[in-house]
Short mmCIF file of C-alpha atoms in Angstrom, two decimals:
data_model
loop_
_atom_site.label_atom_id
_atom_site.label_comp_id
_atom_site.label_asym_id
_atom_site.label_seq_id
_atom_site.Cartn_x
_atom_site.Cartn_y
_atom_site.Cartn_z
CA MET A 1 201.42 189.21 6.53
CA ASN A 2 199.84 188.07 9.39
CA ILE A 3 196.54 185.62 8.75
CA LEU A 4 193.42 187.62 10.72
CA HIS A 5 191.57 183.97 10.64
CA GLY A 6 187.82 184.31 12.95
CA LEU A 7 185.43 181.52 13.82
CA LEU A 8 181.51 182.48 13.96
CA TYR A 9 179.07 181.77 16.54
CA PRO A 10 176.98 181.31 16.95
CA ALA A 11 175.74 181.44 13.44
CA SER A 12 176.06 178.32 10.61
CA TYR A 13 174.70 180.46 8.06
CA LEU A 14 177.27 184.01 6.76
CA ARG A 15 174.26 186.00 5.29
CA ARG A 16 176.12 188.88 3.29
CA ASP A 17 176.34 192.17 6.17
CA THR A 18 177.99 189.81 8.35
CA MET A 19 180.49 188.38 5.37
CA LEU A 20 180.94 192.49 4.15
CA ARG A 21 182.08 193.50 7.38
CA LEU A 22 184.03 190.59 8.61
CA ASP A 23 186.24 190.98 5.07
CA GLN A 24 186.72 194.16 5.90
CA VAL A 25 189.09 192.58 9.30
CA PHE A 26 189.81 189.61 8.74
CA SER A 27 191.72 186.95 5.90
CA LYS A 28 189.88 184.03 7.40
CA LEU A 29 186.95 183.00 8.79
CA THR A 30 185.36 179.50 10.40
CA LEU A 31 181.77 178.31 10.09
CA LEU A 32 180.48 175.20 12.49
CA VAL A 33 177.91 173.80 10.28
CA PRO A 34 175.68 171.04 11.54
CA THR A 35 175.90 168.10 9.57
CA GLU A 36 178.52 167.24 6.25
CA GLU A 37 176.19 167.96 3.71
CA ASP A 38 176.36 171.71 4.69
CA ILE A 39 180.71 172.04 4.59
CA ASN A 40 180.46 173.60 0.97
CA PRO A 41 181.11 177.67 2.01
CA PRO A 42 178.43 180.54 0.68
CA LEU A 43 178.74 181.55 -1.79
CA THR A 44 180.72 185.07 -1.85
CA SER A 45 180.09 188.10 -3.54
CA SER A 46 182.80 189.28 -6.08
CA ASN A 47 184.32 191.87 -3.34
CA CYS A 48 184.72 189.89 -0.35
CA SER A 49 188.48 188.80 -0.18
CA MET A 50 187.91 186.72 2.30
CA GLU A 51 189.23 183.18 2.85
CA ILE A 52 185.93 180.83 3.78
CA GLU A 53 185.94 177.24 5.41
CA ALA A 54 183.54 175.59 6.50
CA THR A 55 183.63 172.47 8.95
CA ALA A 56 181.05 170.26 10.94
CA PRO A 57 182.80 169.01 13.90
CA ALA A 58 179.98 165.96 14.48
CA PRO A 59 178.97 164.60 11.60
CA LEU A 60 176.53 162.19 10.83
CA GLY A 61 177.95 159.96 8.67
CA LYS A 62 175.58 157.26 7.74
CA ARG A 63 172.18 159.06 9.42
CA LEU A 64 172.78 161.88 6.97
CA ASP A 65 170.13 160.37 4.87
CA TRP A 66 167.95 160.36 7.40
CA PHE A 67 168.41 163.63 8.99
CA THR A 68 167.85 165.12 5.77
CA ASP A 69 164.81 162.91 5.55
CA LEU A 70 164.27 164.35 8.92
CA ILE A 71 164.46 168.13 7.63
CA SER A 72 162.75 167.28 4.25
CA ASN A 73 159.69 165.94 6.77
CA TRP A 74 159.28 168.64 9.15
CA LYS A 75 159.63 171.35 6.60
CA SER A 76 156.21 169.24 4.39
CA TRP A 77 154.39 168.65 8.25
CA ALA A 78 154.90 172.28 7.79
CA GLN A 79 153.49 173.27 4.78
CA GLU A 80 150.01 170.54 5.07
CA MET A 81 149.91 172.98 8.52
CA GLY A 82 150.21 175.78 5.68
CA LEU A 83 153.15 177.84 7.50
CA GLY A 84 155.36 176.52 4.51
CA GLU A 85 155.12 179.25 1.75
CA LYS A 86 156.89 182.03 3.42
CA ILE A 87 158.69 180.93 5.92
CA PRO A 88 158.34 177.79 7.24
CA ALA A 89 161.46 177.25 8.95
CA SER A 90 160.66 180.37 11.63
CA THR A 91 157.32 178.28 12.79
CA LEU A 92 159.31 175.33 12.87
CA ILE A 93 162.24 176.57 15.13
CA TYR A 94 159.34 179.27 17.31
CA ALA A 95 157.96 175.26 16.91
CA ALA A 96 161.65 173.87 18.83
CA LYS A 97 160.76 176.58 22.05
CA GLY A 98 157.30 175.78 22.50
CA GLU A 99 155.12 178.61 20.43
CA GLU A 100 153.75 175.15 19.13
CA GLU A 101 154.69 172.01 20.61
CA SER A 102 157.73 170.88 21.88
CA LEU A 103 161.44 169.92 19.76
CA GLN A 104 160.74 166.76 21.70
CA GLY A 105 157.51 165.84 21.10
CA ILE A 106 158.29 166.43 17.12
CA LEU A 107 161.26 164.81 17.32
CA ASN A 108 159.37 161.54 18.67
CA THR A 109 156.59 161.72 16.85
CA LEU A 110 158.97 161.34 13.73
CA ARG A 111 161.28 159.30 14.39
CA GLY A 112 159.59 157.47 17.69
CA THR A 113 160.82 157.40 20.69
CA GLU A 114 163.42 157.32 21.71
CA VAL A 115 166.73 158.42 24.36
CA PRO A 116 167.36 162.47 24.02
CA ASP A 117 170.54 163.31 22.14
CA PRO A 118 171.37 167.07 22.50
CA LEU A 119 173.65 167.65 20.19
CA LEU A 120 171.23 165.56 17.20
CA ASP A 121 168.19 168.30 18.71
CA ALA A 122 171.51 171.05 18.08
CA GLN A 123 172.36 169.53 15.32
CA ILE A 124 168.64 169.39 14.13
CA PHE A 125 167.46 173.35 15.08
CA LEU A 126 170.80 174.48 13.34
CA GLN A 127 169.57 173.44 10.90
CA LEU A 128 166.50 174.94 10.56
CA SER A 129 167.82 178.32 11.62
CA LEU A 130 170.69 177.97 8.88
CA ASP A 131 167.70 177.52 6.28
CA LEU A 132 166.17 179.90 7.53
CA ASP A 133 169.31 183.35 7.74
CA ARG A 134 170.28 181.98 3.96
CA ARG A 135 165.91 182.53 2.67
CA ASN A 136 165.94 186.12 4.91
CA ASP A 137 169.20 186.17 2.80
CA GLU A 138 168.95 185.77 -0.03
CA LEU A 139 164.97 187.91 0.46
CA GLN A 140 167.41 190.68 0.89
CA THR A 141 169.55 190.70 -0.67
CA ASP A 142 166.13 191.43 -3.50
CA LEU A 143 164.89 193.17 -1.63
CA ASP A 144 168.11 195.72 -1.74
CA GLU A 145 169.10 195.01 -5.86
CA MET A 146 165.31 196.35 -6.23
CA ALA A 147 165.47 199.56 -4.53
CA ILE A 148 169.55 200.45 -6.30
CA HIS A 149 167.18 200.36 -9.69
CA GLU A 150 164.10 202.11 -7.85
CA ASP A 151 166.65 205.35 -7.11
CA LYS A 152 168.45 204.10 -10.95
CA LEU A 153 165.25 204.66 -12.31
CA LYS A 154 164.51 208.23 -10.16
CA SER A 155 167.27 209.33 -11.28
CA ILE A 156 166.27 209.30 -15.19
CA LEU A 157 163.17 210.91 -14.10
CA GLN A 158 164.11 213.66 -11.89
CA ASP A 159 164.96 216.58 -12.60
CA PRO A 160 168.78 217.60 -13.06
CA VAL A 161 168.24 219.91 -9.82
CA GLU A 162 166.55 216.77 -7.94
CA GLN A 163 169.73 214.36 -8.63
CA THR A 164 171.43 215.13 -5.74
CA ASP A 165 169.13 214.17 -3.73
CA SER A 166 169.95 210.94 -4.90
CA GLN A 167 173.74 210.87 -4.95
CA GLY A 168 174.82 208.10 -2.83
CA SER A 169 171.98 205.50 -3.51
CA SER A 170 174.75 202.64 -3.72
CA LYS A 171 175.19 202.66 0.13
CA LYS A 172 171.48 203.10 0.76
CA SER A 173 172.28 198.72 0.91
CA TYR A 174 174.91 199.09 2.90
CA SER A 175 173.27 199.36 6.72
CA PRO A 176 175.62 201.03 9.65
CA ILE A 177 174.50 198.10 12.18
CA ILE A 178 174.44 194.20 12.12
CA LYS A 179 171.15 192.76 11.94
CA PRO A 180 170.42 190.78 15.70
CA LEU A 181 169.50 186.72 15.44
CA LEU A 182 166.20 185.51 15.76
CA MET A 183 166.05 183.49 19.28
CA ALA A 184 169.36 184.12 19.46
CA GLU A 185 170.10 182.55 23.14
CA GLU A 186 169.05 179.39 21.34
CA ARG A 187 171.44 179.42 18.56
CA LEU A 188 174.48 180.45 21.57
CA ARG A 189 173.39 177.06 23.10
CA ALA A 190 172.99 174.67 20.24
CA TRP A 191 175.97 176.56 19.20
CA ALA A 192 177.92 175.98 21.72
CA LEU A 193 177.69 172.00 21.57
CA LEU A 194 179.23 171.93 18.44
CA TRP A 195 181.80 173.82 19.47
CA GLN A 196 182.55 170.96 22.01
CA LYS A 197 183.51 168.31 19.42
CA TYR A 198 185.13 171.20 17.37
CA THR A 199 189.87 171.01 18.18
CA ASP A 200 190.98 173.99 15.94
CA SER A 201 192.05 177.18 19.37
CA GLY A 202 193.80 179.28 16.27
CA PRO A 203 190.95 180.71 14.83
CA TRP A 204 189.59 184.55 17.08
CA PRO A 205 185.89 183.76 18.31
CA ILE A 206 184.08 186.36 16.81
CA GLY A 207 180.00 186.79 18.88
CA GLU A 208 177.65 188.16 15.87
CA SER A 209 175.80 191.53 16.69
CA ILE A 210 175.41 193.15 20.38
CA THR A 211 172.22 190.51 21.38
CA VAL A 212 175.09 188.26 21.14
CA LYS A 213 177.56 190.32 22.78
CA ASP A 214 174.82 191.10 25.99
CA LEU A 215 174.47 187.18 26.54
CA VAL A 216 178.08 187.36 26.70
CA ASP A 217 178.29 190.16 29.37
CA LYS A 218 175.41 189.12 30.74
CA ALA A 219 177.82 185.53 31.48
CA TYR A 220 180.66 186.94 32.96
CA GLU A 221 178.50 189.26 34.92
CA THR A 222 176.97 185.71 36.46
CA LEU A 223 180.09 184.97 37.30
CA GLN A 224 181.93 187.78 38.58
CA PRO A 225 179.24 190.28 40.33
CA ARG A 226 181.76 192.97 41.37
CA GLU A 227 183.34 192.72 37.79
CA ALA A 228 182.33 194.02 34.44
CA PRO A 229 183.50 192.93 31.05
CA VAL A 230 186.84 195.68 29.60
CA ASP A 231 185.50 196.72 26.05
CA LEU A 232 189.34 197.17 24.96
CA LEU A 233 188.90 197.89 21.52
CA ASP A 234 185.51 199.76 19.66
CA LEU A 235 186.50 200.47 16.38
CA VAL A 236 183.78 201.48 13.89
CA LEU A 237 183.97 200.27 10.18
CA PRO A 238 183.96 202.25 7.11
CA LEU A 239 180.30 202.03 5.91
CA ASP A 240 181.50 201.17 2.14
CA PRO A 241 182.51 197.08 2.66
CA ASN A 242 184.78 198.04 0.51
CA ILE A 243 186.87 199.89 2.48
CA LYS A 244 189.20 197.10 4.65
CA PRO A 245 191.24 198.61 7.27
CA GLY A 246 192.22 194.66 8.29
CA GLU A 247 194.64 194.92 4.69
CA SER A 248 197.29 198.01 6.76
CA ASP A 249 200.05 196.15 7.57
CA LYS A 250 200.38 198.71 10.39
CA ILE A 251 196.51 197.44 11.55
CA ASN A 252 197.16 193.71 10.88
CA ASN A 253 200.68 193.50 13.03
CA GLY A 254 199.15 195.58 15.19
CA LEU A 255 195.70 193.04 15.94
CA THR A 256 198.37 190.45 16.24
CA SER A 257 200.30 191.62 18.55
CA LEU A 258 197.26 192.49 20.57
CA ILE A 259 195.54 188.99 20.49
CA LYS A 260 199.10 187.48 20.63
CA ALA A 261 199.39 189.97 24.40
CA ILE A 262 195.85 188.86 26.16
CA SER A 263 196.45 184.95 24.74
CA ASN A 264 200.14 184.72 27.11
CA THR A 265 198.32 186.78 29.76
CA THR A 266 197.15 184.46 32.65
CA ILE A 267 194.64 185.71 35.10
CA GLN A 268 197.19 185.96 37.94
CA ASN A 269 199.04 188.74 36.25
CA MET A 270 196.55 190.68 34.15
CA SER A 271 197.07 194.02 36.10
CA GLU A 272 200.37 193.66 35.85
CA ASN A 273 200.74 193.33 32.08
CA ARG A 274 200.40 197.28 30.24
CA GLU A 275 201.21 195.76 27.54
CA ILE A 276 197.45 195.14 25.72
CA GLN A 277 196.93 198.70 27.06
CA GLU A 278 199.52 199.38 24.65
CA LEU A 279 198.76 197.72 21.51
CA SER A 280 195.28 198.79 22.10
CA GLU A 281 196.06 202.34 22.32
CA GLU A 282 197.87 202.06 18.93
CA ILE A 283 195.44 200.51 16.86
CA LYS A 284 192.98 202.84 17.97
CA GLU A 285 194.94 205.90 16.58
CA ASP A 286 196.42 203.95 14.43
CA TRP A 287 192.88 203.28 12.66
CA GLY A 288 191.40 207.15 13.59
CA LYS A 289 194.01 207.86 10.17
CA ALA A 290 193.36 205.15 7.92
CA ASN A 291 189.42 205.60 8.24
CA LYS A 292 189.75 209.32 9.06
CA ASN A 293 186.53 211.01 7.63
CA GLN A 294 184.87 207.69 6.82
CA PHE A 295 180.83 207.13 6.45
CA PRO A 296 180.21 204.84 9.96
CA GLY A 297 179.58 201.24 9.46
CA PRO A 298 178.78 198.50 12.07
CA THR A 299 181.26 198.33 15.15
CA MET A 300 184.02 195.42 15.80
CA ASN A 301 184.71 195.63 19.05
CA LEU A 302 186.62 192.99 21.25
CA THR A 303 186.04 192.74 24.94
CA LEU A 304 188.57 191.32 27.97
CA TYR A 305 187.01 189.47 30.83
CA PRO A 306 188.80 188.89 33.66
CA LYS A 307 189.70 186.59 36.28
CA ARG A 308 188.03 183.75 33.63
CA THR A 309 188.67 181.96 30.64
CA TRP A 310 186.92 182.28 27.69
CA ASN A 311 185.39 178.76 28.32
CA GLU A 312 183.98 179.53 31.81
CA VAL A 313 182.55 182.47 29.94
CA PHE A 314 181.15 180.86 26.98
CA SER A 315 179.45 177.75 28.52
CA LYS A 316 177.99 180.13 31.35
CA ALA A 317 176.57 181.81 28.26
CA ALA A 318 175.30 178.81 26.69
CA ASP A 319 174.08 176.92 30.34
CA LEU A 320 176.15 174.37 29.44
CA GLU A 321 178.86 172.78 32.83
CA LEU A 322 182.27 173.33 32.43
CA LYS A 323 183.89 169.71 34.18
CA GLN A 324 186.45 170.85 35.54
CA ASN A 325 188.79 170.69 38.91
CA GLY A 326 190.11 173.77 39.66
CA GLN A 327 191.35 176.96 37.08
CA SER A 328 194.44 175.89 36.62
CA PRO A 329 197.83 179.32 37.54
CA THR A 330 198.04 179.41 33.88
CA ALA A 331 194.97 180.14 32.72
CA THR A 332 194.47 182.87 30.75
CA ILE A 333 191.77 185.44 30.69
CA GLY A 334 188.82 184.97 27.74
CA TRP A 335 187.72 187.57 25.31
CA SER A 336 185.70 187.24 22.18
CA PHE A 337 185.51 190.47 19.48
CA PHE A 338 181.90 191.35 18.26
CA LEU A 339 180.76 192.30 15.15
CA CYS A 340 177.78 194.24 16.53
#
């Protein structure tokens, strides 16, 4: 069986719902984290078989202790302001957007006046985002467990006639959508600065949530005003995360062949390549058969960006300059998966 290896963006923390959904398709996942301190992958649940690796493409080295102290001081500032008991990182992230103080203003106060360092600012922003995601995810997990216990108590106290209403309560903790990330646009730009330092081109890009897809699609439409992104696949995942279509040999091999065909398709010859459409139709058919009569969960989407490379589209979405001297005749079309 082929290894379906994904690269999640723009989050650095793997939320539980996202992990369970990606595990239904992918066998390996890479996370880009802001510092080498967060290099350990998140704890996985007992029913997650996906290999998860975390990598810091821009390690801080000797500055790591200074960075850690900076984050700690920033959180202490929030607590002194009476903001630290519930979601301190959330307020600090909003501070970076300018709703409290400017990011550069707070940085200058804490570290002294220095030459602006966009990558370092991005790492600070992503670290605060990571902390917020972790805290919110832990809270949501606790709430879901409480709901399950509550359902069990109700089933014990209910009359036998009423117990049919509580059947399937174990599925209530599974969401049919992936919740949007807080400040997705700002995260996308910060994450892109780490991505520029990442050298492995093997993993398949996976955007987290429909909000991220909208940002990338809009960037493409800005680059190609008379073109629209091509939603090649819309694979509805089973609501029960224990059902993993990606473990099917036909689907696994089909996705691998499809991505290989896309990756070998240049911008010039895309209109002549019928293999992509044929493979996608086969995958849709196999997917429908494998997931017949399943309750619908989130959607795994595969989108193509004709006439543009992924570097062009993603750099535009992140509002970063793309340094290039014209498009190579062998440049391949851009594409990305999205979990929505």
